[in-house]
mmCIF file with all atom_site columns, C-alpha atoms in Angstrom:
data_model
loop_
_atom_site.group_PDB
_atom_site.id
_atom_site.type_symbol
_atom_site.label_atom_id
_atom_site.label_alt_id
_atom_site.label_comp_id
_atom_site.label_asym_id
_atom_site.label_entity_id
_atom_site.label_seq_id
_atom_site.pdbx_PDB_ins_code
_atom_site.Cartn_x
_atom_site.Cartn_y
_atom_site.Cartn_z
_atom_site.occupancy
_atom_site.B_iso_or_equiv
_atom_site.pdbx_formal_charge
_atom_site.auth_seq_id
_atom_site.auth_comp_id
_atom_site.auth_asym_id
_atom_site.auth_atom_id
_atom_site.pdbx_PDB_model_num
ATOM 1   C CA . ASP A 1 1   ? 116.917 31.127 -229.541 1.00 68.00 ? 1   ASP A CA 1
ATOM 2   C CA . VAL A 1 2   ? 118.211 29.196 -226.544 1.00 64.00 ? 2   VAL A CA 1
ATOM 3   C CA . LYS A 1 3   ? 121.894 28.377 -226.955 1.00 91.00 ? 3   LYS A CA 1
ATOM 4   C CA . VAL A 1 4   ? 123.716 25.718 -225.025 1.00 96.00 ? 4   VAL A CA 1
ATOM 5   C CA . THR A 1 5   ? 127.354 25.332 -225.877 1.00 96.00 ? 5   THR A CA 1
ATOM 6   C CA . GLN A 1 6   ? 129.858 22.726 -224.814 1.00 96.00 ? 6   GLN A CA 1
ATOM 7   C CA . SER A 1 7   ? 133.571 23.303 -224.640 1.00 91.00 ? 7   SER A CA 1
ATOM 8   C CA . SER A 1 8   ? 134.670 20.489 -226.974 1.00 92.00 ? 8   SER A CA 1
ATOM 9   C CA . ARG A 1 9   ? 133.024 18.382 -229.667 1.00 94.00 ? 9   ARG A CA 1
ATOM 10  C CA . TYR A 1 10  ? 135.617 15.667 -229.511 1.00 96.00 ? 10  TYR A CA 1
ATOM 11  C CA . LEU A 1 11  ? 138.040 14.812 -226.728 1.00 97.00 ? 11  LEU A CA 1
ATOM 12  C CA . VAL A 1 12  ? 140.590 12.002 -226.326 1.00 98.00 ? 12  VAL A CA 1
ATOM 13  C CA . LYS A 1 13  ? 142.060 11.375 -222.870 1.00 97.00 ? 13  LYS A CA 1
ATOM 14  C CA . ARG A 1 14  ? 144.185 8.674  -221.203 1.00 97.00 ? 14  ARG A CA 1
ATOM 15  C CA . THR A 1 15  ? 143.123 6.469  -218.351 1.00 98.00 ? 15  THR A CA 1
ATOM 16  C CA . GLY A 1 16  ? 143.672 8.196  -214.996 1.00 97.00 ? 16  GLY A CA 1
ATOM 17  C CA . GLU A 1 17  ? 143.586 11.724 -216.337 1.00 97.00 ? 17  GLU A CA 1
ATOM 18  C CA . LYS A 1 18  ? 141.329 14.365 -214.782 1.00 97.00 ? 18  LYS A CA 1
ATOM 19  C CA . VAL A 1 19  ? 138.822 15.581 -217.389 1.00 97.00 ? 19  VAL A CA 1
ATOM 20  C CA . PHE A 1 20  ? 136.791 18.763 -217.405 1.00 97.00 ? 20  PHE A CA 1
ATOM 21  C CA . LEU A 1 21  ? 133.700 19.202 -219.610 1.00 98.00 ? 21  LEU A CA 1
ATOM 22  C CA . GLU A 1 22  ? 132.193 22.680 -219.640 1.00 97.00 ? 22  GLU A CA 1
ATOM 23  C CA . CYS A 1 23  ? 128.729 23.805 -220.552 1.00 97.00 ? 23  CYS A CA 1
ATOM 24  C CA . VAL A 1 24  ? 127.381 27.318 -220.938 1.00 97.00 ? 24  VAL A CA 1
ATOM 25  C CA . GLN A 1 25  ? 123.801 28.451 -221.518 1.00 96.00 ? 25  GLN A CA 1
ATOM 26  C CA . ASP A 1 26  ? 122.646 31.949 -222.481 1.00 95.00 ? 26  ASP A CA 1
ATOM 27  C CA . MET A 1 27  ? 118.938 31.838 -221.427 1.00 90.00 ? 27  MET A CA 1
ATOM 28  C CA . ASP A 1 28  ? 119.232 32.460 -217.728 1.00 91.00 ? 28  ASP A CA 1
ATOM 29  C CA . HIS A 1 29  ? 117.913 28.953 -216.972 1.00 92.00 ? 29  HIS A CA 1
ATOM 30  C CA . GLU A 1 30  ? 117.895 27.826 -213.368 1.00 92.00 ? 30  GLU A CA 1
ATOM 31  C CA . ASN A 1 31  ? 118.204 24.127 -214.131 1.00 92.00 ? 31  ASN A CA 1
ATOM 32  C CA . MET A 1 32  ? 121.215 22.440 -215.793 1.00 95.00 ? 32  MET A CA 1
ATOM 33  C CA . PHE A 1 33  ? 121.871 18.811 -216.438 1.00 96.00 ? 33  PHE A CA 1
ATOM 34  C CA . TRP A 1 34  ? 124.620 16.425 -217.572 1.00 97.00 ? 34  TRP A CA 1
ATOM 35  C CA . TYR A 1 35  ? 123.725 13.200 -219.396 1.00 97.00 ? 35  TYR A CA 1
ATOM 36  C CA . ARG A 1 36  ? 125.712 10.476 -221.075 1.00 97.00 ? 36  ARG A CA 1
ATOM 37  C CA . GLN A 1 37  ? 124.401 8.662  -224.088 1.00 96.00 ? 37  GLN A CA 1
ATOM 38  C CA . ASP A 1 38  ? 125.421 5.131  -225.022 1.00 95.00 ? 38  ASP A CA 1
ATOM 39  C CA . PRO A 1 39  ? 124.022 2.881  -227.775 1.00 90.00 ? 39  PRO A CA 1
ATOM 40  C CA . GLY A 1 40  ? 121.149 0.768  -226.538 1.00 88.00 ? 40  GLY A CA 1
ATOM 41  C CA . LEU A 1 41  ? 121.027 2.576  -223.148 1.00 91.00 ? 41  LEU A CA 1
ATOM 42  C CA . GLY A 1 42  ? 119.671 5.928  -224.167 1.00 90.00 ? 42  GLY A CA 1
ATOM 43  C CA . LEU A 1 43  ? 120.353 9.133  -222.224 1.00 95.00 ? 43  LEU A CA 1
ATOM 44  C CA . ARG A 1 44  ? 121.146 8.638  -218.562 1.00 95.00 ? 44  ARG A CA 1
ATOM 45  C CA . LEU A 1 45  ? 121.300 11.457 -216.026 1.00 94.00 ? 45  LEU A CA 1
ATOM 46  C CA . ILE A 1 46  ? 124.638 11.919 -214.289 1.00 96.00 ? 46  ILE A CA 1
ATOM 47  C CA . TYR A 1 47  ? 124.040 15.046 -212.211 1.00 96.00 ? 47  TYR A CA 1
ATOM 48  C CA . PHE A 1 48  ? 121.806 18.102 -212.271 1.00 94.00 ? 48  PHE A CA 1
ATOM 49  C CA . SER A 1 49  ? 121.758 21.491 -210.686 1.00 94.00 ? 49  SER A CA 1
ATOM 50  C CA . TYR A 1 50  ? 118.729 23.660 -209.857 1.00 90.00 ? 50  TYR A CA 1
ATOM 51  C CA . ASP A 1 51  ? 120.634 26.697 -208.701 1.00 89.00 ? 51  ASP A CA 1
ATOM 52  C CA . VAL A 1 52  ? 124.142 28.105 -208.288 1.00 91.00 ? 52  VAL A CA 1
ATOM 53  C CA . LYS A 1 53  ? 126.244 25.930 -206.043 1.00 86.00 ? 53  LYS A CA 1
ATOM 54  C CA . MET A 1 54  ? 123.358 23.454 -205.736 1.00 89.00 ? 54  MET A CA 1
ATOM 55  C CA . LYS A 1 55  ? 123.643 19.961 -207.215 1.00 92.00 ? 55  LYS A CA 1
ATOM 56  C CA . GLU A 1 56  ? 121.910 16.604 -207.018 1.00 92.00 ? 56  GLU A CA 1
ATOM 57  C CA . LYS A 1 57  ? 122.984 13.156 -208.116 1.00 93.00 ? 57  LYS A CA 1
ATOM 58  C CA . GLY A 1 58  ? 121.295 11.600 -211.060 1.00 92.00 ? 58  GLY A CA 1
ATOM 59  C CA . ASP A 1 59  ? 121.068 7.961  -211.866 1.00 91.00 ? 59  ASP A CA 1
ATOM 60  C CA . ILE A 1 60  ? 124.760 7.242  -212.569 1.00 95.00 ? 60  ILE A CA 1
ATOM 61  C CA . PRO A 1 61  ? 126.935 9.690  -210.578 1.00 96.00 ? 61  PRO A CA 1
ATOM 62  C CA . GLU A 1 62  ? 129.757 7.321  -209.722 1.00 96.00 ? 62  GLU A CA 1
ATOM 63  C CA . GLY A 1 63  ? 133.094 8.495  -211.031 1.00 96.00 ? 63  GLY A CA 1
ATOM 64  C CA . TYR A 1 64  ? 131.796 11.997 -211.710 1.00 98.00 ? 64  TYR A CA 1
ATOM 65  C CA . SER A 1 65  ? 131.517 15.311 -209.901 1.00 97.00 ? 65  SER A CA 1
ATOM 66  C CA . VAL A 1 66  ? 130.093 18.697 -210.973 1.00 97.00 ? 66  VAL A CA 1
ATOM 67  C CA . SER A 1 67  ? 130.585 22.380 -210.300 1.00 96.00 ? 67  SER A CA 1
ATOM 68  C CA . ARG A 1 68  ? 128.240 25.323 -210.724 1.00 96.00 ? 68  ARG A CA 1
ATOM 69  C CA . GLU A 1 69  ? 129.820 28.552 -209.582 1.00 94.00 ? 69  GLU A CA 1
ATOM 70  C CA . LYS A 1 70  ? 127.807 30.791 -211.986 1.00 95.00 ? 70  LYS A CA 1
ATOM 71  C CA . LYS A 1 71  ? 124.265 30.438 -213.208 1.00 95.00 ? 71  LYS A CA 1
ATOM 72  C CA . GLU A 1 72  ? 125.204 30.035 -216.816 1.00 96.00 ? 72  GLU A CA 1
ATOM 73  C CA . ARG A 1 73  ? 128.014 27.551 -216.429 1.00 97.00 ? 73  ARG A CA 1
ATOM 74  C CA . PHE A 1 74  ? 127.914 23.883 -215.377 1.00 97.00 ? 74  PHE A CA 1
ATOM 75  C CA . SER A 1 75  ? 131.031 21.714 -215.415 1.00 97.00 ? 75  SER A CA 1
ATOM 76  C CA . LEU A 1 76  ? 131.310 17.956 -215.304 1.00 98.00 ? 76  LEU A CA 1
ATOM 77  C CA . ILE A 1 77  ? 134.490 16.508 -213.886 1.00 98.00 ? 77  ILE A CA 1
ATOM 78  C CA . LEU A 1 78  ? 135.841 13.026 -214.305 1.00 97.00 ? 78  LEU A CA 1
ATOM 79  C CA . GLU A 1 79  ? 138.266 12.728 -211.401 1.00 94.00 ? 79  GLU A CA 1
ATOM 80  C CA . SER A 1 80  ? 140.220 9.811  -212.868 1.00 97.00 ? 80  SER A CA 1
ATOM 81  C CA . ALA A 1 81  ? 139.048 8.824  -216.318 1.00 97.00 ? 81  ALA A CA 1
ATOM 82  C CA . SER A 1 82  ? 138.445 5.178  -217.121 1.00 97.00 ? 82  SER A CA 1
ATOM 83  C CA . THR A 1 83  ? 137.740 3.420  -220.371 1.00 97.00 ? 83  THR A CA 1
ATOM 84  C CA . ASN A 1 84  ? 134.133 2.796  -219.361 1.00 97.00 ? 84  ASN A CA 1
ATOM 85  C CA . GLN A 1 85  ? 133.552 6.528  -219.387 1.00 98.00 ? 85  GLN A CA 1
ATOM 86  C CA . THR A 1 86  ? 134.046 6.599  -223.137 1.00 98.00 ? 86  THR A CA 1
ATOM 87  C CA . SER A 1 87  ? 130.692 8.042  -224.270 1.00 97.00 ? 87  SER A CA 1
ATOM 88  C CA . MET A 1 88  ? 128.769 10.973 -225.733 1.00 97.00 ? 88  MET A CA 1
ATOM 89  C CA . TYR A 1 89  ? 128.226 13.599 -222.984 1.00 98.00 ? 89  TYR A CA 1
ATOM 90  C CA . LEU A 1 90  ? 125.311 15.985 -223.334 1.00 98.00 ? 90  LEU A CA 1
ATOM 91  C CA . CYS A 1 91  ? 124.506 19.070 -221.355 1.00 97.00 ? 91  CYS A CA 1
ATOM 92  C CA . ALA A 1 92  ? 121.037 20.552 -221.117 1.00 96.00 ? 92  ALA A CA 1
ATOM 93  C CA . SER A 1 93  ? 119.291 23.486 -219.439 1.00 95.00 ? 93  SER A CA 1
ATOM 94  C CA . SER A 1 94  ? 115.689 24.488 -218.674 1.00 91.00 ? 94  SER A CA 1
ATOM 95  C CA . TYR A 1 95  ? 113.354 26.644 -216.670 1.00 85.00 ? 95  TYR A CA 1
ATOM 96  C CA . PRO A 1 96  ? 112.126 24.859 -213.501 1.00 78.00 ? 96  PRO A CA 1
ATOM 97  C CA . ARG A 1 97  ? 108.380 24.949 -213.990 1.00 75.00 ? 97  ARG A CA 1
ATOM 98  C CA . GLU A 1 98  ? 105.680 24.048 -216.466 1.00 69.00 ? 98  GLU A CA 1
ATOM 99  C CA . PRO A 1 99  ? 104.739 24.917 -219.107 1.00 71.00 ? 99  PRO A CA 1
ATOM 100 C CA . TYR A 1 100 ? 108.165 26.098 -220.244 1.00 69.00 ? 100 TYR A CA 1
ATOM 101 C CA . ASN A 1 101 ? 110.281 23.410 -218.644 1.00 81.00 ? 101 ASN A CA 1
ATOM 102 C CA . GLU A 1 102 ? 111.522 21.639 -221.738 1.00 89.00 ? 102 GLU A CA 1
ATOM 103 C CA . GLN A 1 103 ? 115.244 20.887 -221.697 1.00 92.00 ? 103 GLN A CA 1
ATOM 104 C CA . PHE A 1 104 ? 117.492 22.434 -224.360 1.00 94.00 ? 104 PHE A CA 1
ATOM 105 C CA . PHE A 1 105 ? 120.565 20.406 -225.236 1.00 96.00 ? 105 PHE A CA 1
ATOM 106 C CA . GLY A 1 106 ? 124.036 21.305 -226.338 1.00 97.00 ? 106 GLY A CA 1
ATOM 107 C CA . PRO A 1 107 ? 125.767 19.652 -229.292 1.00 96.00 ? 107 PRO A CA 1
ATOM 108 C CA . GLY A 1 108 ? 127.495 17.011 -227.195 1.00 96.00 ? 108 GLY A CA 1
ATOM 109 C CA . THR A 1 109 ? 131.111 16.041 -226.428 1.00 97.00 ? 109 THR A CA 1
ATOM 110 C CA . ARG A 1 110 ? 132.303 12.715 -227.681 1.00 97.00 ? 110 ARG A CA 1
ATOM 111 C CA . LEU A 1 111 ? 134.861 11.569 -225.134 1.00 98.00 ? 111 LEU A CA 1
ATOM 112 C CA . THR A 1 112 ? 137.237 8.709  -225.799 1.00 98.00 ? 112 THR A CA 1
ATOM 113 C CA . VAL A 1 113 ? 139.341 7.375  -222.909 1.00 98.00 ? 113 VAL A CA 1
ATOM 114 C CA . LEU A 1 114 ? 142.296 5.255  -224.023 1.00 97.00 ? 114 LEU A CA 1
ATOM 115 C CA . GLU B 2 1   ? 110.393 1.705  -211.258 1.00 79.00 ? 1   GLU B CA 1
ATOM 116 C CA . ASP B 2 2   ? 109.725 4.562  -213.692 1.00 84.00 ? 2   ASP B CA 1
ATOM 117 C CA . GLN B 2 3   ? 110.324 3.464  -217.247 1.00 89.00 ? 3   GLN B CA 1
ATOM 118 C CA . VAL B 2 4   ? 109.837 4.718  -220.772 1.00 94.00 ? 4   VAL B CA 1
ATOM 119 C CA . THR B 2 5   ? 109.778 2.256  -223.666 1.00 95.00 ? 5   THR B CA 1
ATOM 120 C CA . GLN B 2 6   ? 109.834 3.167  -227.361 1.00 97.00 ? 6   GLN B CA 1
ATOM 121 C CA . SER B 2 7   ? 108.877 1.048  -230.319 1.00 97.00 ? 7   SER B CA 1
ATOM 122 C CA . PRO B 2 8   ? 109.884 0.123  -232.895 1.00 97.00 ? 8   PRO B CA 1
ATOM 123 C CA . GLU B 2 9   ? 113.586 0.400  -232.406 1.00 96.00 ? 9   GLU B CA 1
ATOM 124 C CA . ALA B 2 10  ? 114.039 1.215  -236.072 1.00 97.00 ? 10  ALA B CA 1
ATOM 125 C CA . LEU B 2 11  ? 111.589 2.081  -238.868 1.00 98.00 ? 11  LEU B CA 1
ATOM 126 C CA . ARG B 2 12  ? 112.178 2.427  -242.570 1.00 98.00 ? 12  ARG B CA 1
ATOM 127 C CA . LEU B 2 13  ? 109.598 4.266  -244.657 1.00 97.00 ? 13  LEU B CA 1
ATOM 128 C CA . GLN B 2 14  ? 109.241 5.282  -248.220 1.00 97.00 ? 14  GLN B CA 1
ATOM 129 C CA . GLU B 2 15  ? 108.774 9.001  -248.836 1.00 97.00 ? 15  GLU B CA 1
ATOM 130 C CA . GLY B 2 16  ? 105.111 9.789  -248.387 1.00 97.00 ? 16  GLY B CA 1
ATOM 131 C CA . GLU B 2 17  ? 104.373 6.630  -246.401 1.00 97.00 ? 17  GLU B CA 1
ATOM 132 C CA . SER B 2 18  ? 102.712 7.759  -243.132 1.00 98.00 ? 18  SER B CA 1
ATOM 133 C CA . SER B 2 19  ? 103.324 5.882  -239.848 1.00 98.00 ? 19  SER B CA 1
ATOM 134 C CA . SER B 2 20  ? 103.432 6.255  -236.081 1.00 98.00 ? 20  SER B CA 1
ATOM 135 C CA . LEU B 2 21  ? 106.034 5.849  -233.398 1.00 98.00 ? 21  LEU B CA 1
ATOM 136 C CA . ASN B 2 22  ? 105.033 4.606  -229.953 1.00 98.00 ? 22  ASN B CA 1
ATOM 137 C CA . CYS B 2 23  ? 106.210 5.656  -226.536 1.00 97.00 ? 23  CYS B CA 1
ATOM 138 C CA . SER B 2 24  ? 104.736 3.777  -223.522 1.00 96.00 ? 24  SER B CA 1
ATOM 139 C CA . TYR B 2 25  ? 105.471 4.844  -220.015 1.00 92.00 ? 25  TYR B CA 1
ATOM 140 C CA . THR B 2 26  ? 105.165 3.437  -216.537 1.00 88.00 ? 26  THR B CA 1
ATOM 141 C CA . VAL B 2 27  ? 105.774 6.544  -214.506 1.00 74.00 ? 27  VAL B CA 1
ATOM 142 C CA . SER B 2 28  ? 104.499 7.295  -211.042 1.00 75.00 ? 28  SER B CA 1
ATOM 143 C CA . GLY B 2 29  ? 102.292 10.188 -212.128 1.00 80.00 ? 29  GLY B CA 1
ATOM 144 C CA . LEU B 2 30  ? 103.277 12.020 -215.282 1.00 83.00 ? 30  LEU B CA 1
ATOM 145 C CA . ARG B 2 31  ? 104.115 15.711 -215.035 1.00 85.00 ? 31  ARG B CA 1
ATOM 146 C CA . GLY B 2 32  ? 104.874 15.883 -218.737 1.00 89.00 ? 32  GLY B CA 1
ATOM 147 C CA . LEU B 2 33  ? 105.808 13.813 -221.796 1.00 93.00 ? 33  LEU B CA 1
ATOM 148 C CA . PHE B 2 34  ? 108.480 15.217 -224.110 1.00 95.00 ? 34  PHE B CA 1
ATOM 149 C CA . TRP B 2 35  ? 109.389 14.412 -227.678 1.00 97.00 ? 35  TRP B CA 1
ATOM 150 C CA . TYR B 2 36  ? 112.828 15.183 -229.176 1.00 98.00 ? 36  TYR B CA 1
ATOM 151 C CA . ARG B 2 37  ? 114.490 14.689 -232.546 1.00 98.00 ? 37  ARG B CA 1
ATOM 152 C CA . GLN B 2 38  ? 118.210 13.780 -232.672 1.00 97.00 ? 38  GLN B CA 1
ATOM 153 C CA . ASP B 2 39  ? 120.364 13.866 -235.797 1.00 96.00 ? 39  ASP B CA 1
ATOM 154 C CA . PRO B 2 40  ? 123.593 11.805 -235.890 1.00 93.00 ? 40  PRO B CA 1
ATOM 155 C CA . GLY B 2 41  ? 126.391 13.347 -233.837 1.00 90.00 ? 41  GLY B CA 1
ATOM 156 C CA . LYS B 2 42  ? 124.180 16.150 -232.464 1.00 93.00 ? 42  LYS B CA 1
ATOM 157 C CA . GLY B 2 43  ? 122.287 16.906 -229.337 1.00 95.00 ? 43  GLY B CA 1
ATOM 158 C CA . PRO B 2 44  ? 118.495 16.303 -229.120 1.00 97.00 ? 44  PRO B CA 1
ATOM 159 C CA . GLU B 2 45  ? 116.222 19.053 -230.464 1.00 96.00 ? 45  GLU B CA 1
ATOM 160 C CA . PHE B 2 46  ? 113.003 19.697 -228.613 1.00 95.00 ? 46  PHE B CA 1
ATOM 161 C CA . LEU B 2 47  ? 109.734 19.018 -230.512 1.00 96.00 ? 47  LEU B CA 1
ATOM 162 C CA . PHE B 2 48  ? 106.770 18.831 -228.185 1.00 94.00 ? 48  PHE B CA 1
ATOM 163 C CA . THR B 2 49  ? 105.561 18.668 -224.556 1.00 94.00 ? 49  THR B CA 1
ATOM 164 C CA . LEU B 2 50  ? 102.236 16.985 -223.667 1.00 94.00 ? 50  LEU B CA 1
ATOM 165 C CA . TYR B 2 51  ? 100.769 17.349 -220.205 1.00 91.00 ? 51  TYR B CA 1
ATOM 166 C CA . SER B 2 52  ? 97.383  15.637 -220.127 1.00 91.00 ? 52  SER B CA 1
ATOM 167 C CA . ALA B 2 53  ? 95.666  12.662 -221.769 1.00 93.00 ? 53  ALA B CA 1
ATOM 168 C CA . GLY B 2 54  ? 93.874  13.694 -224.919 1.00 95.00 ? 54  GLY B CA 1
ATOM 169 C CA . GLU B 2 55  ? 96.256  16.498 -225.656 1.00 96.00 ? 55  GLU B CA 1
ATOM 170 C CA . GLU B 2 56  ? 97.646  16.812 -229.229 1.00 97.00 ? 56  GLU B CA 1
ATOM 171 C CA . LYS B 2 57  ? 100.296 19.042 -230.713 1.00 97.00 ? 57  LYS B CA 1
ATOM 172 C CA . GLU B 2 58  ? 101.408 19.479 -234.312 1.00 97.00 ? 58  GLU B CA 1
ATOM 173 C CA . LYS B 2 59  ? 104.441 20.738 -236.143 1.00 94.00 ? 59  LYS B CA 1
ATOM 174 C CA . GLU B 2 60  ? 104.728 20.456 -239.928 1.00 95.00 ? 60  GLU B CA 1
ATOM 175 C CA . ARG B 2 61  ? 104.398 16.732 -240.704 1.00 97.00 ? 61  ARG B CA 1
ATOM 176 C CA . LEU B 2 62  ? 104.539 15.622 -237.063 1.00 98.00 ? 62  LEU B CA 1
ATOM 177 C CA . LYS B 2 63  ? 101.684 15.216 -234.611 1.00 98.00 ? 63  LYS B CA 1
ATOM 178 C CA . ALA B 2 64  ? 102.105 14.008 -231.022 1.00 98.00 ? 64  ALA B CA 1
ATOM 179 C CA . THR B 2 65  ? 99.263  12.580 -228.983 1.00 98.00 ? 65  THR B CA 1
ATOM 180 C CA . LEU B 2 66  ? 98.988  11.402 -225.362 1.00 96.00 ? 66  LEU B CA 1
ATOM 181 C CA . THR B 2 67  ? 96.825  8.827  -223.607 1.00 93.00 ? 67  THR B CA 1
ATOM 182 C CA . LYS B 2 68  ? 97.025  7.689  -219.938 1.00 90.00 ? 68  LYS B CA 1
ATOM 183 C CA . LYS B 2 69  ? 99.585  5.003  -220.796 1.00 90.00 ? 69  LYS B CA 1
ATOM 184 C CA . GLU B 2 70  ? 101.319 5.996  -224.012 1.00 95.00 ? 70  GLU B CA 1
ATOM 185 C CA . SER B 2 71  ? 102.178 8.630  -226.544 1.00 97.00 ? 71  SER B CA 1
ATOM 186 C CA . PHE B 2 72  ? 102.329 8.488  -230.262 1.00 98.00 ? 72  PHE B CA 1
ATOM 187 C CA . LEU B 2 73  ? 104.319 10.520 -232.785 1.00 98.00 ? 73  LEU B CA 1
ATOM 188 C CA . HIS B 2 74  ? 102.430 10.443 -236.068 1.00 98.00 ? 74  HIS B CA 1
ATOM 189 C CA . ILE B 2 75  ? 104.437 11.257 -239.181 1.00 98.00 ? 75  ILE B CA 1
ATOM 190 C CA . THR B 2 76  ? 102.340 12.175 -242.204 1.00 97.00 ? 76  THR B CA 1
ATOM 191 C CA . ALA B 2 77  ? 103.795 11.989 -245.685 1.00 97.00 ? 77  ALA B CA 1
ATOM 192 C CA . PRO B 2 78  ? 107.384 11.940 -244.455 1.00 97.00 ? 78  PRO B CA 1
ATOM 193 C CA . LYS B 2 79  ? 110.267 13.324 -246.414 1.00 97.00 ? 79  LYS B CA 1
ATOM 194 C CA . PRO B 2 80  ? 113.943 12.134 -246.381 1.00 97.00 ? 80  PRO B CA 1
ATOM 195 C CA . GLU B 2 81  ? 114.826 15.132 -244.148 1.00 97.00 ? 81  GLU B CA 1
ATOM 196 C CA . ASP B 2 82  ? 112.614 13.611 -241.437 1.00 97.00 ? 82  ASP B CA 1
ATOM 197 C CA . SER B 2 83  ? 115.176 10.822 -241.041 1.00 98.00 ? 83  SER B CA 1
ATOM 198 C CA . ALA B 2 84  ? 116.512 11.001 -237.464 1.00 98.00 ? 84  ALA B CA 1
ATOM 199 C CA . THR B 2 85  ? 116.249 9.287  -234.085 1.00 97.00 ? 85  THR B CA 1
ATOM 200 C CA . TYR B 2 86  ? 113.105 10.306 -232.218 1.00 98.00 ? 86  TYR B CA 1
ATOM 201 C CA . LEU B 2 87  ? 113.320 10.237 -228.417 1.00 98.00 ? 87  LEU B CA 1
ATOM 202 C CA . CYS B 2 88  ? 110.551 10.448 -225.872 1.00 97.00 ? 88  CYS B CA 1
ATOM 203 C CA . ALA B 2 89  ? 110.991 11.259 -222.188 1.00 95.00 ? 89  ALA B CA 1
ATOM 204 C CA . GLY B 2 90  ? 108.722 11.293 -219.145 1.00 92.00 ? 90  GLY B CA 1
ATOM 205 C CA . ASN B 2 91  ? 108.895 13.777 -216.311 1.00 88.00 ? 91  ASN B CA 1
ATOM 206 C CA . PRO B 2 92  ? 107.527 12.004 -213.234 1.00 84.00 ? 92  PRO B CA 1
ATOM 207 C CA . TYR B 2 93  ? 105.925 13.511 -210.133 1.00 78.00 ? 93  TYR B CA 1
ATOM 208 C CA . GLY B 2 94  ? 107.598 12.621 -206.827 1.00 65.00 ? 94  GLY B CA 1
ATOM 209 C CA . GLY B 2 95  ? 111.117 13.348 -207.923 1.00 61.00 ? 95  GLY B CA 1
ATOM 210 C CA . ALA B 2 96  ? 113.157 16.379 -208.713 1.00 62.00 ? 96  ALA B CA 1
ATOM 211 C CA . THR B 2 97  ? 111.407 18.868 -210.915 1.00 65.00 ? 97  THR B CA 1
ATOM 212 C CA . ASN B 2 98  ? 112.433 18.463 -214.532 1.00 74.00 ? 98  ASN B CA 1
ATOM 213 C CA . LYS B 2 99  ? 114.144 15.110 -214.139 1.00 83.00 ? 99  LYS B CA 1
ATOM 214 C CA . LEU B 2 100 ? 113.480 13.290 -217.397 1.00 90.00 ? 100 LEU B CA 1
ATOM 215 C CA . ILE B 2 101 ? 113.433 9.563  -217.964 1.00 91.00 ? 101 ILE B CA 1
ATOM 216 C CA . PHE B 2 102 ? 114.349 8.868  -221.616 1.00 94.00 ? 102 PHE B CA 1
ATOM 217 C CA . GLY B 2 103 ? 113.413 5.978  -223.877 1.00 95.00 ? 103 GLY B CA 1
ATOM 218 C CA . THR B 2 104 ? 116.097 4.532  -226.127 1.00 95.00 ? 104 THR B CA 1
ATOM 219 C CA . GLY B 2 105 ? 114.645 6.039  -229.266 1.00 96.00 ? 105 GLY B CA 1
ATOM 220 C CA . THR B 2 106 ? 113.235 5.046  -232.624 1.00 97.00 ? 106 THR B CA 1
ATOM 221 C CA . LEU B 2 107 ? 115.672 5.387  -235.586 1.00 97.00 ? 107 LEU B CA 1
ATOM 222 C CA . LEU B 2 108 ? 113.601 6.524  -238.557 1.00 98.00 ? 108 LEU B CA 1
ATOM 223 C CA . ALA B 2 109 ? 114.898 6.281  -242.125 1.00 98.00 ? 109 ALA B CA 1
ATOM 224 C CA . VAL B 2 110 ? 112.844 7.792  -244.950 1.00 98.00 ? 110 VAL B CA 1
ATOM 225 C CA . GLN B 2 111 ? 113.896 6.706  -248.371 1.00 97.00 ? 111 GLN B CA 1
ATOM 226 C CA . PRO B 2 112 ? 113.201 8.846  -251.483 1.00 95.00 ? 112 PRO B CA 1
#
C-alpha cells in the first residue's frame, strides 16, 4: 500500500512564525503536491514537484515556499505565518503518467495561526 | 478557465436508497477524471480514474461513469458506512502532468 505521512496532525503557531510542514512518501513517486483545503473552496494546489529539486507554482503559491532535497520528502514552508493561512494542508504523491497517475494523499495537517 | 462543479452540495439518503452524484467539468481537454472519498478529518482516498467517454468502473456499491461533459458516481443500496464527502477532480491537457482541478465535493449522509 502507498503510504504518505505528514509530520503533524495538528499544529498551532503564532503570526509571524516560520512554519515547516513535512511530507514523506514510500512509493518512489516522482510527483509530489501540496494543497490546502478550506470549506466551500475545495482543494487548491499550492506547489508541486516533479523531481528532486524541481518545483512549480500551483494556483495559490503566495506566502509559501517548498523544498525537495530527496525524492521521498517534500516540505512546505510558511515564511511568516498569517491568520489567513489557517487551514487543512494536504500532501499527495503520484507517478507521472497514465494509467497509474492517481494521487495518494496523506492524513493532513490542520494548522491554526493565532 | 478550467472548472469542475459538483452537485448536489449535500445529499441525505436512507439506507438502501440508491442515488447519483454529479460532476460536470469544463476542462480544456480531459486527460483523466478522478473520484475520491474523504472522511472527516482525513485525507482523500482514491476511488476511480476514468479516461474516456463511455468508460465505467465499479467498486462494491459504487459505479463511476464518464460522458464528454460530466461524470456520475452511482451509489446502489448505500449503507451508513458510505457516508463521506465525495470529491471529483479533472486532469486537463495543456498544463503540468498530473495537475488536478478539484470540485468542492458532495457531502453524503446515509441514515440507517
